[in-house]
């Protein structure tokens, strides 16, 4: 068997999903059985799987009906049978095979009942040299177990396969009734060997798609996310559940610690004929941590970056707090150095996503080709609304400033109420910094690859500490 090189399989623990541990950690992927049908159907379209079935079924002196086959050595049609009649048929070959209709039944605790309903067309020569054309309806049925390979990937393994021969019809040519019976018996014996390999070939393709769930996905130039199975796959009547843990590494290969969710994540029920992926908030937080570690969230804001309607001069600054800053030299350009103090916090509450960024801000008199002069420094907090959207393979984040607050840490002048500066600074941040954040966030949050499911048109629901994506099945 083509799976014999896999020495270890795990078939136990394939239980019906419950509202327990599997729904409180990691990324939960629920693959609808319709997606499995679609993956199987697509593997049969345009590939070599069906073409490999075409070829000889009978031969007088060799092959299945030769001396070493069904006719010889006590075979089905050996001495004492109707050898003389069968010799009058030659070169019976499968010339056509209709694209099978696929049906799948999930078997909780085991795997899958997979059926392929197809029709084969056979051509050959009759007793009088006439061309024979025979059509046969066939149902190929297989029990397929779901397990985990030694590499830790979910895998489907053929445990049994059989064929049920339906209506057989002679489309052209002359075939005496006794010989027609022989052909029928031959097909009963031969077709399982010819058509059961279709199941095995299909599963090679499907297993590659299932294995792609556990892949190494880049986060731009920041690092990678490696998705790994946290538990054995689970089968219900309608879907296969994979509980996946993301391992995030920096570009240097260092493993990033993932914080535990503040509260257990309760995954909502899955609708029929949909697949569902739940992405925890800590995966978002890790992306922000990588950005902060790489300095991608820091910025120096100079007048050249700010629109003309937002003044970046000492005159404008002094006008906001004249008692404290009135002694500033007029009409000098300003520079604002913003540095993020620690990794931002990404929050998901029911129906809303937001980001909190703690940052220090220092204001300087700006001389492009000279030295800068520090005026004051602030400790600030930026709270931003997050809009989430999906593409084929990622979740994307777009930010807008909701509020800004600051506390004065030091100043060249006497201490003053910095609330007078907050509106002006908010305008500067909206014009420059929020745009920068949205540019660096184009890396997105990677999603696991699930049977080539396209998340571009997924329904998106924000729940407590997680985002739930729902995709209508293609099957």
JSON list of C-alpha atoms in Angstrom, two decimals, residues 246-454:
[
{"chain": "A", "resi": 246, "resn": "UNK", "atom": "CA", "xyz": [0.50, 28.72, 16.50]},
{"chain": "A", "resi": 247, "resn": "UNK", "atom": "CA", "xyz": [4.26, 28.88, 17.15]},
{"chain": "A", "resi": 248, "resn": "UNK", "atom": "CA", "xyz": [5.55, 32.37, 16.37]},
{"chain": "A", "resi": 249, "resn": "UNK", "atom": "CA", "xyz": [9.22, 33.02, 15.73]},
{"chain": "A", "resi": 250, "resn": "UNK", "atom": "CA", "xyz": [11.10, 36.24, 15.09]},
{"chain": "A", "resi": 251, "resn": "UNK", "atom": "CA", "xyz": [13.13, 36.67, 11.92]},
{"chain": "A", "resi": 252, "resn": "UNK", "atom": "CA", "xyz": [16.15, 35.62, 14.00]},
{"chain": "A", "resi": 253, "resn": "UNK", "atom": "CA", "xyz": [14.47, 32.34, 14.93]},
{"chain": "A", "resi": 254, "resn": "UNK", "atom": "CA", "xyz": [13.61, 33.22, 18.55]},
{"chain": "A", "resi": 255, "resn": "UNK", "atom": "CA", "xyz": [10.34, 31.77, 19.80]},
{"chain": "A", "resi": 256, "resn": "UNK", "atom": "CA", "xyz": [7.86, 34.44, 20.88]},
{"chain": "A", "resi": 257, "resn": "UNK", "atom": "CA", "xyz": [5.96, 33.66, 24.06]},
{"chain": "A", "resi": 258, "resn": "UNK", "atom": "CA", "xyz": [2.22, 33.71, 23.47]},
{"chain": "A", "resi": 259, "resn": "UNK", "atom": "CA", "xyz": [0.14, 35.08, 26.34]},
{"chain": "A", "resi": 260, "resn": "UNK", "atom": "CA", "xyz": [-2.76, 32.98, 27.52]},
{"chain": "A", "resi": 261, "resn": "UNK", "atom": "CA", "xyz": [-6.20, 34.38, 26.76]},
{"chain": "A", "resi": 262, "resn": "UNK", "atom": "CA", "xyz": [-7.56, 36.36, 29.73]},
{"chain": "A", "resi": 263, "resn": "UNK", "atom": "CA", "xyz": [-10.69, 34.21, 29.68]},
{"chain": "A", "resi": 264, "resn": "UNK", "atom": "CA", "xyz": [-11.56, 30.91, 27.95]},
{"chain": "A", "resi": 265, "resn": "UNK", "atom": "CA", "xyz": [-12.74, 31.29, 24.38]},
{"chain": "A", "resi": 266, "resn": "UNK", "atom": "CA", "xyz": [-16.15, 29.79, 23.76]},
{"chain": "A", "resi": 267, "resn": "UNK", "atom": "CA", "xyz": [-16.49, 28.93, 20.10]},
{"chain": "A", "resi": 268, "resn": "UNK", "atom": "CA", "xyz": [-20.03, 29.53, 18.78]},
{"chain": "A", "resi": 269, "resn": "UNK", "atom": "CA", "xyz": [-21.89, 26.65, 17.07]},
{"chain": "A", "resi": 270, "resn": "UNK", "atom": "CA", "xyz": [-21.04, 26.05, 13.41]},
{"chain": "A", "resi": 271, "resn": "UNK", "atom": "CA", "xyz": [-23.78, 26.51, 10.83]},
{"chain": "A", "resi": 272, "resn": "UNK", "atom": "CA", "xyz": [-24.53, 23.71, 8.38]},
{"chain": "A", "resi": 273, "resn": "UNK", "atom": "CA", "xyz": [-22.58, 23.68, 5.10]},
{"chain": "A", "resi": 274, "resn": "UNK", "atom": "CA", "xyz": [-19.97, 26.10, 6.39]},
{"chain": "A", "resi": 275, "resn": "UNK", "atom": "CA", "xyz": [-16.41, 25.80, 7.65]},
{"chain": "A", "resi": 276, "resn": "UNK", "atom": "CA", "xyz": [-15.27, 27.80, 10.65]},
{"chain": "A", "resi": 277, "resn": "UNK", "atom": "CA", "xyz": [-11.91, 29.10, 11.89]},
{"chain": "A", "resi": 278, "resn": "UNK", "atom": "CA", "xyz": [-11.50, 30.80, 15.27]},
{"chain": "A", "resi": 279, "resn": "UNK", "atom": "CA", "xyz": [-8.44, 33.07, 15.64]},
{"chain": "A", "resi": 280, "resn": "UNK", "atom": "CA", "xyz": [-7.51, 33.98, 19.24]},
{"chain": "A", "resi": 281, "resn": "UNK", "atom": "CA", "xyz": [-6.59, 37.52, 20.28]},
{"chain": "A", "resi": 282, "resn": "UNK", "atom": "CA", "xyz": [-3.09, 36.51, 21.36]},
{"chain": "A", "resi": 283, "resn": "UNK", "atom": "CA", "xyz": [-2.12, 35.82, 17.75]},
{"chain": "A", "resi": 284, "resn": "UNK", "atom": "CA", "xyz": [-2.92, 39.46, 16.96]},
{"chain": "A", "resi": 285, "resn": "UNK", "atom": "CA", "xyz": [-0.94, 40.55, 20.01]},
{"chain": "A", "resi": 286, "resn": "UNK", "atom": "CA", "xyz": [2.05, 38.57, 18.84]},
{"chain": "A", "resi": 287, "resn": "UNK", "atom": "CA", "xyz": [2.08, 40.38, 15.48]},
{"chain": "A", "resi": 288, "resn": "UNK", "atom": "CA", "xyz": [2.15, 43.70, 17.35]},
{"chain": "A", "resi": 289, "resn": "UNK", "atom": "CA", "xyz": [4.91, 42.39, 19.61]},
{"chain": "A", "resi": 290, "resn": "UNK", "atom": "CA", "xyz": [7.02, 41.53, 16.57]},
{"chain": "A", "resi": 291, "resn": "UNK", "atom": "CA", "xyz": [6.41, 45.00, 15.14]},
{"chain": "A", "resi": 292, "resn": "UNK", "atom": "CA", "xyz": [7.39, 46.64, 18.42]},
{"chain": "A", "resi": 293, "resn": "UNK", "atom": "CA", "xyz": [10.52, 44.49, 18.82]},
{"chain": "A", "resi": 294, "resn": "UNK", "atom": "CA", "xyz": [11.65, 45.44, 15.31]},
{"chain": "A", "resi": 295, "resn": "UNK", "atom": "CA", "xyz": [11.11, 49.16, 15.95]},
{"chain": "A", "resi": 296, "resn": "UNK", "atom": "CA", "xyz": [8.51, 49.27, 13.18]},
{"chain": "A", "resi": 297, "resn": "UNK", "atom": "CA", "xyz": [6.06, 51.21, 15.40]},
{"chain": "A", "resi": 298, "resn": "UNK", "atom": "CA", "xyz": [8.46, 54.08, 16.19]},
{"chain": "A", "resi": 299, "resn": "UNK", "atom": "CA", "xyz": [8.49, 57.28, 14.16]},
{"chain": "A", "resi": 300, "resn": "UNK", "atom": "CA", "xyz": [10.06, 60.73, 13.88]},
{"chain": "A", "resi": 301, "resn": "UNK", "atom": "CA", "xyz": [7.38, 63.16, 12.72]},
{"chain": "A", "resi": 302, "resn": "UNK", "atom": "CA", "xyz": [8.80, 66.17, 10.85]},
{"chain": "A", "resi": 303, "resn": "UNK", "atom": "CA", "xyz": [6.94, 69.07, 9.19]},
{"chain": "A", "resi": 304, "resn": "UNK", "atom": "CA", "xyz": [7.49, 67.51, 5.75]},
{"chain": "A", "resi": 305, "resn": "UNK", "atom": "CA", "xyz": [5.27, 64.58, 6.74]},
{"chain": "A", "resi": 306, "resn": "UNK", "atom": "CA", "xyz": [2.38, 66.63, 8.09]},
{"chain": "A", "resi": 307, "resn": "UNK", "atom": "CA", "xyz": [-0.32, 68.34, 5.95]},
{"chain": "A", "resi": 308, "resn": "UNK", "atom": "CA", "xyz": [-0.13, 72.12, 5.83]},
{"chain": "A", "resi": 309, "resn": "UNK", "atom": "CA", "xyz": [-3.42, 72.49, 7.71]},
{"chain": "A", "resi": 310, "resn": "UNK", "atom": "CA", "xyz": [-1.77, 70.94, 10.81]},
{"chain": "A", "resi": 311, "resn": "UNK", "atom": "CA", "xyz": [0.87, 73.45, 11.98]},
{"chain": "A", "resi": 312, "resn": "UNK", "atom": "CA", "xyz": [4.20, 72.07, 13.17]},
{"chain": "A", "resi": 313, "resn": "UNK", "atom": "CA", "xyz": [5.84, 75.27, 14.46]},
{"chain": "A", "resi": 314, "resn": "UNK", "atom": "CA", "xyz": [6.83, 76.73, 17.80]},
{"chain": "A", "resi": 315, "resn": "UNK", "atom": "CA", "xyz": [4.33, 79.55, 17.20]},
{"chain": "A", "resi": 316, "resn": "UNK", "atom": "CA", "xyz": [1.44, 77.07, 17.01]},
{"chain": "A", "resi": 317, "resn": "UNK", "atom": "CA", "xyz": [2.72, 75.17, 20.04]},
{"chain": "A", "resi": 318, "resn": "UNK", "atom": "CA", "xyz": [3.11, 78.32, 22.13]},
{"chain": "A", "resi": 319, "resn": "UNK", "atom": "CA", "xyz": [-0.41, 79.37, 21.25]},
{"chain": "A", "resi": 320, "resn": "UNK", "atom": "CA", "xyz": [-1.80, 76.24, 22.85]},
{"chain": "A", "resi": 321, "resn": "UNK", "atom": "CA", "xyz": [-0.20, 76.94, 26.26]},
{"chain": "A", "resi": 322, "resn": "UNK", "atom": "CA", "xyz": [0.98, 80.58, 26.15]},
{"chain": "A", "resi": 323, "resn": "UNK", "atom": "CA", "xyz": [1.64, 80.90, 29.88]},
{"chain": "A", "resi": 324, "resn": "UNK", "atom": "CA", "xyz": [4.14, 78.02, 29.86]},
{"chain": "A", "resi": 325, "resn": "UNK", "atom": "CA", "xyz": [5.42, 78.10, 26.27]},
{"chain": "A", "resi": 326, "resn": "UNK", "atom": "CA", "xyz": [5.08, 81.75, 25.34]},
{"chain": "A", "resi": 327, "resn": "UNK", "atom": "CA", "xyz": [8.84, 82.28, 25.47]},
{"chain": "A", "resi": 328, "resn": "UNK", "atom": "CA", "xyz": [9.54, 79.87, 22.61]},
{"chain": "A", "resi": 329, "resn": "UNK", "atom": "CA", "xyz": [11.29, 81.43, 19.59]},
{"chain": "A", "resi": 330, "resn": "UNK", "atom": "CA", "xyz": [8.64, 82.02, 16.92]},
{"chain": "A", "resi": 331, "resn": "UNK", "atom": "CA", "xyz": [8.22, 80.13, 13.62]},
{"chain": "A", "resi": 332, "resn": "UNK", "atom": "CA", "xyz": [10.70, 77.37, 14.32]},
{"chain": "A", "resi": 333, "resn": "UNK", "atom": "CA", "xyz": [9.89, 73.92, 12.97]},
{"chain": "A", "resi": 334, "resn": "UNK", "atom": "CA", "xyz": [9.08, 71.09, 15.36]},
{"chain": "A", "resi": 335, "resn": "UNK", "atom": "CA", "xyz": [9.99, 67.40, 15.44]},
{"chain": "A", "resi": 336, "resn": "UNK", "atom": "CA", "xyz": [8.04, 64.82, 17.43]},
{"chain": "A", "resi": 337, "resn": "UNK", "atom": "CA", "xyz": [9.90, 61.62, 18.31]},
{"chain": "A", "resi": 338, "resn": "UNK", "atom": "CA", "xyz": [7.43, 58.87, 19.19]},
{"chain": "A", "resi": 339, "resn": "UNK", "atom": "CA", "xyz": [8.78, 55.67, 20.73]},
{"chain": "A", "resi": 340, "resn": "UNK", "atom": "CA", "xyz": [6.57, 52.73, 21.74]},
{"chain": "A", "resi": 341, "resn": "UNK", "atom": "CA", "xyz": [7.40, 51.68, 25.31]},
{"chain": "A", "resi": 342, "resn": "UNK", "atom": "CA", "xyz": [6.20, 48.10, 25.18]},
{"chain": "A", "resi": 343, "resn": "UNK", "atom": "CA", "xyz": [4.17, 45.82, 22.96]},
{"chain": "A", "resi": 344, "resn": "UNK", "atom": "CA", "xyz": [0.68, 47.20, 22.22]},
{"chain": "A", "resi": 345, "resn": "UNK", "atom": "CA", "xyz": [-2.37, 45.39, 23.57]},
{"chain": "A", "resi": 346, "resn": "UNK", "atom": "CA", "xyz": [-4.90, 44.11, 21.06]},
{"chain": "A", "resi": 347, "resn": "UNK", "atom": "CA", "xyz": [-8.37, 43.69, 22.56]},
{"chain": "A", "resi": 348, "resn": "UNK", "atom": "CA", "xyz": [-11.33, 41.78, 21.19]},
{"chain": "A", "resi": 349, "resn": "UNK", "atom": "CA", "xyz": [-14.66, 42.27, 22.89]},
{"chain": "A", "resi": 350, "resn": "UNK", "atom": "CA", "xyz": [-18.07, 41.34, 21.57]},
{"chain": "A", "resi": 351, "resn": "UNK", "atom": "CA", "xyz": [-18.42, 43.16, 18.23]},
{"chain": "A", "resi": 352, "resn": "UNK", "atom": "CA", "xyz": [-15.37, 45.42, 18.65]},
{"chain": "A", "resi": 353, "resn": "UNK", "atom": "CA", "xyz": [-11.59, 45.34, 18.16]},
{"chain": "A", "resi": 354, "resn": "UNK", "atom": "CA", "xyz": [-9.18, 47.94, 19.50]},
{"chain": "A", "resi": 355, "resn": "UNK", "atom": "CA", "xyz": [-5.47, 48.52, 20.13]},
{"chain": "A", "resi": 356, "resn": "UNK", "atom": "CA", "xyz": [-3.82, 50.36, 23.01]},
{"chain": "A", "resi": 357, "resn": "UNK", "atom": "CA", "xyz": [-0.29, 51.69, 22.40]},
{"chain": "A", "resi": 358, "resn": "UNK", "atom": "CA", "xyz": [1.78, 53.11, 25.29]},
{"chain": "A", "resi": 359, "resn": "UNK", "atom": "CA", "xyz": [4.35, 55.54, 23.91]},
{"chain": "A", "resi": 360, "resn": "UNK", "atom": "CA", "xyz": [6.77, 58.27, 24.91]},
{"chain": "A", "resi": 361, "resn": "UNK", "atom": "CA", "xyz": [6.72, 61.48, 22.88]},
{"chain": "A", "resi": 362, "resn": "UNK", "atom": "CA", "xyz": [9.46, 64.08, 22.88]},
{"chain": "A", "resi": 363, "resn": "UNK", "atom": "CA", "xyz": [9.09, 67.45, 21.15]},
{"chain": "A", "resi": 364, "resn": "UNK", "atom": "CA", "xyz": [12.13, 69.19, 19.67]},
{"chain": "A", "resi": 365, "resn": "UNK", "atom": "CA", "xyz": [12.92, 72.38, 17.83]},
{"chain": "A", "resi": 366, "resn": "UNK", "atom": "CA", "xyz": [13.83, 70.92, 14.46]},
{"chain": "A", "resi": 367, "resn": "UNK", "atom": "CA", "xyz": [16.87, 71.98, 12.48]},
{"chain": "A", "resi": 368, "resn": "UNK", "atom": "CA", "xyz": [17.16, 69.63, 9.47]},
{"chain": "A", "resi": 369, "resn": "UNK", "atom": "CA", "xyz": [20.90, 70.11, 9.12]},
{"chain": "A", "resi": 370, "resn": "UNK", "atom": "CA", "xyz": [21.77, 71.01, 12.67]},
{"chain": "A", "resi": 371, "resn": "UNK", "atom": "CA", "xyz": [21.18, 69.95, 16.24]},
{"chain": "A", "resi": 372, "resn": "UNK", "atom": "CA", "xyz": [17.78, 69.51, 17.83]},
{"chain": "A", "resi": 373, "resn": "UNK", "atom": "CA", "xyz": [16.67, 71.18, 21.04]},
{"chain": "A", "resi": 374, "resn": "UNK", "atom": "CA", "xyz": [14.38, 69.28, 23.40]},
{"chain": "A", "resi": 375, "resn": "UNK", "atom": "CA", "xyz": [11.32, 71.19, 24.56]},
{"chain": "A", "resi": 376, "resn": "UNK", "atom": "CA", "xyz": [9.25, 68.68, 26.51]},
{"chain": "A", "resi": 377, "resn": "UNK", "atom": "CA", "xyz": [8.55, 64.98, 26.85]},
{"chain": "A", "resi": 378, "resn": "UNK", "atom": "CA", "xyz": [5.26, 63.21, 27.37]},
{"chain": "A", "resi": 379, "resn": "UNK", "atom": "CA", "xyz": [4.06, 59.80, 28.45]},
{"chain": "A", "resi": 380, "resn": "UNK", "atom": "CA", "xyz": [1.09, 58.99, 26.28]},
{"chain": "A", "resi": 381, "resn": "UNK", "atom": "CA", "xyz": [-1.48, 56.33, 25.48]},
{"chain": "A", "resi": 382, "resn": "UNK", "atom": "CA", "xyz": [-3.06, 55.92, 22.06]},
{"chain": "A", "resi": 383, "resn": "UNK", "atom": "CA", "xyz": [-6.32, 54.01, 21.78]},
{"chain": "A", "resi": 384, "resn": "UNK", "atom": "CA", "xyz": [-7.23, 53.00, 18.25]},
{"chain": "A", "resi": 385, "resn": "UNK", "atom": "CA", "xyz": [-10.27, 51.34, 16.72]},
{"chain": "A", "resi": 386, "resn": "UNK", "atom": "CA", "xyz": [-9.43, 48.31, 14.59]},
{"chain": "A", "resi": 387, "resn": "UNK", "atom": "CA", "xyz": [-11.37, 47.32, 11.51]},
{"chain": "A", "resi": 388, "resn": "UNK", "atom": "CA", "xyz": [-10.81, 43.70, 10.44]},
{"chain": "A", "resi": 389, "resn": "UNK", "atom": "CA", "xyz": [-11.08, 42.29, 6.94]},
{"chain": "A", "resi": 390, "resn": "UNK", "atom": "CA", "xyz": [-10.11, 39.03, 5.27]},
{"chain": "A", "resi": 391, "resn": "UNK", "atom": "CA", "xyz": [-8.20, 38.11, 2.14]},
{"chain": "A", "resi": 392, "resn": "UNK", "atom": "CA", "xyz": [-7.66, 34.61, 0.77]},
{"chain": "A", "resi": 393, "resn": "UNK", "atom": "CA", "xyz": [-5.04, 33.68, 3.41]},
{"chain": "A", "resi": 394, "resn": "UNK", "atom": "CA", "xyz": [-4.89, 36.50, 5.99]},
{"chain": "A", "resi": 395, "resn": "UNK", "atom": "CA", "xyz": [-6.75, 38.70, 8.41]},
{"chain": "A", "resi": 396, "resn": "UNK", "atom": "CA", "xyz": [-6.01, 42.38, 7.82]},
{"chain": "A", "resi": 397, "resn": "UNK", "atom": "CA", "xyz": [-6.13, 45.20, 10.38]},
{"chain": "A", "resi": 398, "resn": "UNK", "atom": "CA", "xyz": [-6.91, 48.86, 9.65]},
{"chain": "A", "resi": 399, "resn": "UNK", "atom": "CA", "xyz": [-6.63, 51.38, 12.49]},
{"chain": "A", "resi": 400, "resn": "UNK", "atom": "CA", "xyz": [-8.17, 54.76, 13.27]},
{"chain": "A", "resi": 401, "resn": "UNK", "atom": "CA", "xyz": [-7.43, 56.93, 16.30]},
{"chain": "A", "resi": 402, "resn": "UNK", "atom": "CA", "xyz": [-10.21, 56.88, 18.89]},
{"chain": "A", "resi": 403, "resn": "UNK", "atom": "CA", "xyz": [-8.57, 58.90, 21.66]},
{"chain": "A", "resi": 404, "resn": "UNK", "atom": "CA", "xyz": [-5.23, 60.16, 22.85]},
{"chain": "A", "resi": 405, "resn": "UNK", "atom": "CA", "xyz": [-4.10, 61.10, 26.35]},
{"chain": "A", "resi": 406, "resn": "UNK", "atom": "CA", "xyz": [-0.78, 62.35, 27.65]},
{"chain": "A", "resi": 407, "resn": "UNK", "atom": "CA", "xyz": [1.01, 63.22, 30.89]},
{"chain": "A", "resi": 408, "resn": "UNK", "atom": "CA", "xyz": [3.87, 65.72, 31.07]},
{"chain": "A", "resi": 409, "resn": "UNK", "atom": "CA", "xyz": [7.14, 64.12, 32.15]},
{"chain": "A", "resi": 410, "resn": "UNK", "atom": "CA", "xyz": [9.55, 67.03, 31.67]},
{"chain": "A", "resi": 411, "resn": "UNK", "atom": "CA", "xyz": [9.61, 70.48, 30.10]},
{"chain": "A", "resi": 412, "resn": "UNK", "atom": "CA", "xyz": [12.09, 73.30, 29.46]},
{"chain": "A", "resi": 413, "resn": "UNK", "atom": "CA", "xyz": [9.50, 75.56, 31.14]},
{"chain": "A", "resi": 414, "resn": "UNK", "atom": "CA", "xyz": [7.28, 75.26, 34.17]},
{"chain": "A", "resi": 415, "resn": "UNK", "atom": "CA", "xyz": [4.88, 72.37, 34.33]},
{"chain": "A", "resi": 416, "resn": "UNK", "atom": "CA", "xyz": [1.53, 72.94, 32.65]},
{"chain": "A", "resi": 417, "resn": "UNK", "atom": "CA", "xyz": [-1.69, 71.17, 31.73]},
{"chain": "A", "resi": 418, "resn": "UNK", "atom": "CA", "xyz": [-0.87, 69.17, 28.60]},
{"chain": "A", "resi": 419, "resn": "UNK", "atom": "CA", "xyz": [-4.56, 68.53, 27.87]},
{"chain": "A", "resi": 420, "resn": "UNK", "atom": "CA", "xyz": [-4.35, 71.74, 25.83]},
{"chain": "A", "resi": 421, "resn": "UNK", "atom": "CA", "xyz": [-1.97, 69.94, 23.45]},
{"chain": "A", "resi": 422, "resn": "UNK", "atom": "CA", "xyz": [-3.95, 66.73, 23.08]},
{"chain": "A", "resi": 423, "resn": "UNK", "atom": "CA", "xyz": [-6.24, 67.86, 20.27]},
{"chain": "A", "resi": 424, "resn": "UNK", "atom": "CA", "xyz": [-3.33, 69.23, 18.23]},
{"chain": "A", "resi": 425, "resn": "UNK", "atom": "CA", "xyz": [-1.24, 66.12, 18.85]},
{"chain": "A", "resi": 426, "resn": "UNK", "atom": "CA", "xyz": [-4.22, 63.95, 17.91]},
{"chain": "A", "resi": 427, "resn": "UNK", "atom": "CA", "xyz": [-4.41, 65.75, 14.55]},
{"chain": "A", "resi": 428, "resn": "UNK", "atom": "CA", "xyz": [-0.71, 65.12, 13.98]},
{"chain": "A", "resi": 429, "resn": "UNK", "atom": "CA", "xyz": [-1.06, 61.44, 14.87]},
{"chain": "A", "resi": 430, "resn": "UNK", "atom": "CA", "xyz": [-4.09, 60.96, 12.62]},
{"chain": "A", "resi": 431, "resn": "UNK", "atom": "CA", "xyz": [-2.32, 62.61, 9.71]},
{"chain": "A", "resi": 432, "resn": "UNK", "atom": "CA", "xyz": [0.99, 60.77, 9.99]},
{"chain": "A", "resi": 433, "resn": "UNK", "atom": "CA", "xyz": [1.29, 58.04, 12.59]},
{"chain": "A", "resi": 434, "resn": "UNK", "atom": "CA", "xyz": [-1.96, 56.16, 11.95]},
{"chain": "A", "resi": 435, "resn": "UNK", "atom": "CA", "xyz": [-1.05, 56.00, 8.26]},
{"chain": "A", "resi": 436, "resn": "UNK", "atom": "CA", "xyz": [2.35, 54.50, 9.17]},
{"chain": "A", "resi": 437, "resn": "UNK", "atom": "CA", "xyz": [0.69, 51.91, 11.40]},
{"chain": "A", "resi": 438, "resn": "UNK", "atom": "CA", "xyz": [-1.65, 50.84, 8.63]},
{"chain": "A", "resi": 439, "resn": "UNK", "atom": "CA", "xyz": [1.26, 50.47, 6.23]},
{"chain": "A", "resi": 440, "resn": "UNK", "atom": "CA", "xyz": [3.27, 48.21, 8.56]},
{"chain": "A", "resi": 441, "resn": "UNK", "atom": "CA", "xyz": [0.14, 46.21, 9.40]},
{"chain": "A", "resi": 442, "resn": "UNK", "atom": "CA", "xyz": [-0.22, 45.19, 5.77]},
{"chain": "A", "resi": 443, "resn": "UNK", "atom": "CA", "xyz": [1.70, 42.04, 6.78]},
{"chain": "A", "resi": 444, "resn": "UNK", "atom": "CA", "xyz": [-1.62, 40.80, 8.20]},
{"chain": "A", "resi": 445, "resn": "UNK", "atom": "CA", "xyz": [-2.33, 37.92, 10.55]},
{"chain": "A", "resi": 446, "resn": "UNK", "atom": "CA", "xyz": [-1.76, 34.55, 8.79]},
{"chain": "A", "resi": 447, "resn": "UNK", "atom": "CA", "xyz": [-4.52, 31.97, 8.72]},
{"chain": "A", "resi": 448, "resn": "UNK", "atom": "CA", "xyz": [-3.97, 28.19, 8.58]},
{"chain": "A", "resi": 449, "resn": "UNK", "atom": "CA", "xyz": [-4.33, 26.59, 5.15]},
{"chain": "A", "resi": 450, "resn": "UNK", "atom": "CA", "xyz": [-7.42, 24.40, 5.24]},
{"chain": "A", "resi": 451, "resn": "UNK", "atom": "CA", "xyz": [-8.10, 22.36, 2.08]},
{"chain": "A", "resi": 452, "resn": "UNK", "atom": "CA", "xyz": [-7.42, 25.49, -0.01]},
{"chain": "A", "resi": 453, "resn": "UNK", "atom": "CA", "xyz": [-10.35, 27.30, 1.60]},
{"chain": "A", "resi": 454, "resn": "UNK", "atom": "CA", "xyz": [-10.44, 30.91, 0.40]}
]
